CSV table of C-alpha atoms in Angstrom, one decimal:
chain,number,residue,atom,x,y,z
I,1,GLN,CA,8.5,6.6,4.3
I,2,SER,CA,7.6,8.8,6.8
I,3,ALA,CA,4.4,10.9,7.1
I,4,LEU,CA,3.8,14.4,6.4
I,5,THR,CA,4.2,16.8,8.9
I,6,GLN,CA,0.4,18.3,9.7
I,7,PRO,CA,-0.3,20.1,12.4
I,8,ALA,CA,-3.3,18.2,14.4
I,9,SER,CA,-5.5,21.2,14.9
I,10,VAL,CA,-6.6,24.5,13.6
I,11,SER,CA,-9.5,27.1,14.2
I,12,GLY,CA,-11.1,29.6,12.7
I,13,SER,CA,-14.6,32.0,12.8
I,14,PRO,CA,-16.9,31.8,10.3
I,15,GLY,CA,-15.4,34.1,7.2
I,16,GLN,CA,-12.1,34.1,8.1
I,17,SER,CA,-9.0,32.5,6.8
I,18,ILE,CA,-6.9,29.9,7.8
I,19,THR,CA,-3.6,27.6,6.6
I,20,ILE,CA,-3.1,24.3,7.0
I,21,SER,CA,0.8,23.2,6.8
I,22,CYS,CA,2.5,20.2,5.0
I,23,THR,CA,6.0,19.9,5.5
I,24,GLY,CA,8.1,16.9,4.1
I,25,THR,CA,11.2,16.4,2.8
I,26,ASP,CA,13.5,16.4,-0.4
I,27,SER,CA,12.0,13.2,-1.5
I,28,ASP,CA,8.7,14.0,-1.9
I,29,VAL,CA,7.0,17.5,-1.0
I,30,GLY,CA,10.2,19.2,-2.0
I,31,SER,CA,11.2,17.4,-5.6
I,32,TYR,CA,7.8,17.3,-7.1
I,33,ASN,CA,4.5,19.0,-7.8
I,34,LEU,CA,2.5,16.5,-6.9
I,35,VAL,CA,0.9,17.7,-3.7
I,36,SER,CA,-3.0,16.9,-3.6
I,37,TRP,CA,-5.4,18.1,-0.3
I,38,TYR,CA,-8.7,16.2,0.7
I,39,GLN,CA,-10.9,17.0,2.9
I,40,HIS,CA,-12.6,14.2,5.2
I,41,HIS,CA,-16.2,14.4,6.9
I,42,PRO,CA,-16.2,11.7,9.1
I,43,GLY,CA,-17.9,8.8,8.0
I,44,LYS,CA,-17.8,9.8,4.2
I,45,ALA,CA,-15.8,9.4,1.4
I,46,PRO,CA,-12.8,11.6,1.5
I,47,LYS,CA,-12.8,14.4,-1.2
I,48,LEU,CA,-10.2,15.9,-3.5
I,49,LEU,CA,-10.0,19.5,-3.0
I,50,ILE,CA,-6.4,20.2,-4.8
I,51,TYR,CA,-4.3,18.4,-6.7
I,52,GLU,CA,-0.6,18.9,-8.3
I,53,VAL,CA,0.0,21.9,-5.2
I,54,SER,CA,-2.6,24.6,-6.4
I,55,LYS,CA,-5.0,23.0,-9.2
I,56,ARG,CA,-8.6,22.6,-8.2
I,57,PRO,CA,-11.2,19.8,-9.7
I,58,SER,CA,-14.0,21.3,-11.1
I,59,GLY,CA,-16.9,21.9,-8.8
I,60,VAL,CA,-14.5,22.5,-5.9
I,61,SER,CA,-14.7,25.8,-4.3
I,62,ASN,CA,-12.5,28.7,-5.3
I,63,ARG,CA,-12.3,29.9,-1.7
I,64,PHE,CA,-9.8,26.4,-1.4
I,65,SER,CA,-6.2,27.2,-2.7
I,66,GLY,CA,-3.0,25.5,-2.5
I,67,SER,CA,0.4,26.7,-2.4
I,68,LYS,CA,4.2,25.1,-2.2
I,69,THR,CA,7.5,26.9,-0.6
I,70,GLY,CA,10.7,24.6,-0.7
I,71,ASN,CA,9.5,21.1,1.6
I,72,THR,CA,6.1,22.5,2.5
I,73,ALA,CA,2.6,22.6,0.8
I,74,SER,CA,-0.3,25.0,2.2
I,75,LEU,CA,-4.1,24.8,1.6
I,76,THR,CA,-5.3,28.0,2.4
I,77,ILE,CA,-9.2,28.4,3.3
I,78,SER,CA,-10.9,31.4,2.6
I,79,GLY,CA,-14.8,32.8,3.9
I,80,LEU,CA,-14.9,30.0,6.7
I,81,GLN,CA,-18.3,28.1,6.6
I,82,ALA,CA,-19.4,26.1,9.1
I,83,GLU,CA,-19.1,22.9,6.9
I,84,ASP,CA,-15.8,23.5,6.2
I,85,GLU,CA,-15.2,21.7,9.8
I,86,ALA,CA,-13.7,18.4,8.7
I,87,ASP,CA,-10.1,16.5,8.6
I,88,TYR,CA,-8.4,17.4,5.9
I,89,TYR,CA,-5.0,15.3,4.7
I,90,CYS,CA,-2.1,16.3,2.2
I,91,CYS,CA,-0.4,13.5,-0.1
I,92,SER,CA,2.6,13.3,-2.0
I,93,TYR,CA,3.9,11.8,-4.9
I,94,ALA,CA,7.8,10.7,-3.5
I,95,GLY,CA,9.0,9.1,-7.0
I,96,SER,CA,8.3,6.5,-9.2
I,97,ASN,CA,9.6,3.2,-6.7
I,98,THR,CA,7.4,4.0,-4.1
I,99,LEU,CA,4.0,4.6,-3.0
I,100,GLY,CA,3.0,8.3,-2.2
I,101,VAL,CA,2.5,9.5,1.4
I,102,PHE,CA,0.1,11.2,3.7
I,103,GLY,CA,-0.1,13.6,6.1
I,104,GLY,CA,-1.2,13.3,10.0
I,105,GLY,CA,-4.3,14.9,9.0
I,106,THR,CA,-6.1,18.2,10.7
I,107,LYS,CA,-8.3,18.7,11.7
I,108,LEU,CA,-10.6,21.9,11.2
I,109,THR,CA,-12.6,23.7,13.9
I,110,VAL,CA,-15.2,26.2,12.8
I,111,LEU,CA,-16.0,28.5,15.9
T,1,GLN,CA,-20.3,8.9,-11.7
T,2,VAL,CA,-17.9,6.4,-10.1
T,3,GLN,CA,-18.6,4.9,-6.6
T,4,LEU,CA,-16.5,2.7,-4.2
T,5,GLN,CA,-18.0,0.4,-1.7
T,6,GLU,CA,-16.1,-1.5,1.0
T,7,SER,CA,-17.4,-4.8,2.4
T,8,GLY,CA,-15.7,-7.5,4.8
T,9,PRO,CA,-16.0,-8.7,8.0
T,10,GLY,CA,-15.9,-6.1,11.0
T,11,LEU,CA,-14.0,-8.0,13.3
T,12,VAL,CA,-11.3,-9.9,12.7
T,13,LYS,CA,-9.4,-12.6,15.1
T,14,PRO,CA,-5.5,-11.9,15.8
T,15,SER,CA,-3.0,-13.9,13.7
T,16,GLU,CA,-6.0,-14.4,11.3
T,17,THR,CA,-6.4,-13.1,7.5
T,18,LEU,CA,-8.3,-9.7,7.2
T,19,SER,CA,-9.9,-9.9,3.3
T,20,LEU,CA,-11.6,-7.1,2.0
T,21,THR,CA,-13.6,-6.4,-1.2
T,22,CYS,CA,-14.0,-3.1,-3.0
T,23,ALA,CA,-17.0,-3.0,-5.7
T,24,VAL,CA,-16.8,-0.5,-7.9
T,25,SER,CA,-19.5,0.7,-9.9
T,26,GLY,CA,-19.9,3.6,-12.6
T,27,GLY,CA,-16.5,2.9,-14.0
T,28,SER,CA,-14.5,0.2,-14.6
T,29,VAL,CA,-11.6,-1.4,-13.1
T,30,SER,CA,-10.2,-2.5,-16.8
T,31,SER,CA,-9.7,1.8,-17.0
T,32,GLY,CA,-5.9,2.1,-18.2
T,33,SER,CA,-5.3,4.7,-16.1
T,34,TYR,CA,-5.6,4.5,-12.7
T,35,TYR,CA,-4.5,2.4,-10.0
T,36,TRP,CA,-7.2,0.6,-7.5
T,37,SER,CA,-5.6,1.3,-4.0
T,38,TRP,CA,-6.1,0.0,-0.6
T,39,ILE,CA,-5.2,2.9,2.2
T,40,ARG,CA,-6.1,2.9,6.0
T,41,GLN,CA,-6.3,4.7,9.0
T,42,PRO,CA,-5.3,3.6,12.7
T,43,PRO,CA,-7.1,5.4,15.5
T,44,GLY,CA,-6.1,8.6,16.3
T,45,LYS,CA,-3.8,8.4,13.3
T,46,GLY,CA,-3.0,9.7,9.7
T,47,LEU,CA,-3.5,7.7,6.4
T,48,GLU,CA,-1.3,4.8,5.3
T,49,TRP,CA,-1.1,3.8,1.6
T,50,ILE,CA,-1.3,0.1,1.7
T,51,GLY,CA,-1.0,-1.1,-2.0
T,52,TYR,CA,-2.3,-0.5,-4.9
T,53,ILE,CA,-3.1,-3.0,-8.3
T,54,TYR,CA,-3.3,-1.9,-12.0
T,55,TYR,CA,-5.8,-4.2,-14.2
T,56,SER,CA,-3.5,-5.7,-15.5
T,57,GLY,CA,-2.5,-7.7,-12.2
T,58,SER,CA,1.0,-5.5,-11.5
T,59,THR,CA,0.9,-4.5,-8.0
T,60,LYS,CA,2.8,-2.4,-5.7
T,61,TYR,CA,3.0,-2.9,-1.6
T,62,ASN,CA,4.0,-0.1,1.3
T,63,PRO,CA,7.2,-2.1,2.6
T,64,SER,CA,6.1,-2.0,6.3
T,65,LEU,CA,3.5,-4.5,4.8
T,66,LYS,CA,4.6,-5.9,1.8
T,67,SER,CA,5.2,-9.8,3.5
T,68,ARG,CA,1.7,-9.8,4.6
T,69,VAL,CA,-0.5,-7.8,1.7
T,70,THR,CA,-1.8,-9.4,-1.2
T,71,ILE,CA,-4.1,-7.0,-3.2
T,72,SER,CA,-6.2,-9.0,-6.2
T,73,VAL,CA,-8.4,-7.5,-9.1
T,74,ASP,CA,-11.4,-9.1,-11.1
T,75,THR,CA,-12.6,-7.9,-13.8
T,76,SER,CA,-15.3,-9.9,-14.5
T,77,LYS,CA,-17.0,-8.5,-11.1
T,78,SER,CA,-15.8,-4.6,-11.4
T,79,GLN,CA,-14.4,-5.5,-8.0
T,80,PHE,CA,-10.9,-5.8,-6.4
T,81,SER,CA,-9.6,-7.2,-3.1
T,82,LEU,CA,-7.5,-6.8,0.0
T,83,LYS,CA,-5.8,-9.6,1.9
T,84,LEU,CA,-3.7,-8.8,5.2
T,85,ARG,CA,-2.6,-11.8,7.0
T,86,SER,CA,-0.9,-12.4,10.3
T,87,VAL,CA,-3.0,-9.4,12.1
T,88,THR,CA,-2.1,-7.8,15.3
T,89,ALA,CA,-4.1,-5.3,17.3
T,90,ALA,CA,-1.9,-2.7,15.8
T,91,ASP,CA,-3.8,-3.5,12.4
T,92,THR,CA,-7.4,-2.0,13.5
T,93,ALA,CA,-8.1,1.0,11.3
T,94,VAL,CA,-10.7,2.1,9.2
T,95,TYR,CA,-9.7,0.8,5.9
T,96,TYR,CA,-10.5,2.5,2.7
T,97,CYS,CA,-10.2,1.8,-1.0
T,98,ALA,CA,-9.8,4.3,-4.1
T,99,ARG,CA,-9.0,5.1,-7.4
T,100,TYR,CA,-5.7,6.8,-8.1
T,101,ASP,CA,-5.2,8.7,-11.4
T,102,TYR,CA,-1.7,8.1,-12.1
T,103,GLY,CA,-1.8,10.5,-15.1
T,104,GLU,CA,-2.3,13.5,-12.8
T,105,ASP,CA,-1.2,12.0,-9.4
T,106,TYR,CA,-4.6,12.1,-7.1
T,107,PHE,CA,-6.8,10.0,-5.5
T,108,ASP,CA,-10.3,10.7,-7.1
T,109,TYR,CA,-12.8,8.9,-6.0
T,110,TRP,CA,-12.8,6.9,-2.8
T,111,GLY,CA,-15.1,4.7,-0.8
T,112,GLN,CA,-16.6,5.5,2.5
T,113,GLY,CA,-14.6,3.0,4.6
T,114,THR,CA,-15.0,0.1,6.4
T,115,GLN,CA,-14.3,-0.5,10.2
T,116,VAL,CA,-12.1,-3.4,11.1
T,117,THR,CA,-11.1,-4.5,14.7
T,118,VAL,CA,-8.3,-7.4,15.3
T,119,SER,CA,-9.6,-8.9,18.8
T,120,SER,CA,-10.0,-12.0,20.1
């Protein structure tokens, strides 16, 4: 049960768009459309942004969107804002016999 | 609004047992649609799902920790707990409790996390 692979850091200027990738395997990301994304401001509770690859919970800005191709899921944030600066984690279902697996996290810096 | 709050010692000696409790408010641990989970984040590393418990008491643990972990639930107090035995410095981490909606397969509510350091 290996962690999903995310870039350690990404950055962008206000108003720009950025994409964070999350690469897994045929056993997790590639087999299930059950990838979720979380935003984490240090010291606060992580917040669900995206579930089932591309669905947004009510109350989450439509600036956040998700997609998946093969074994790689992606989170795109458009119209970057200062408050988007945070850590972002992906998580994938990996089958009924195991727990889900998280990515290593990506630190987003808004320049 | 569901809220989760972790509590427990912030410092544990090597070889001892780490014990944390997660108090749940605004919702019930007896709800049948959720797995009550513990997750941790070692310094400089990503998140690791430690395991979960269903309100009935059934559990599932991360294989890497299974021999040392016990998660229990107290529905009367609306809380669930984590015990991690024989800790080492590698168990130093921020520990989070969270609610996992197994119908939708996501964590919808998290605690703020609590730092646990293993040191003599």
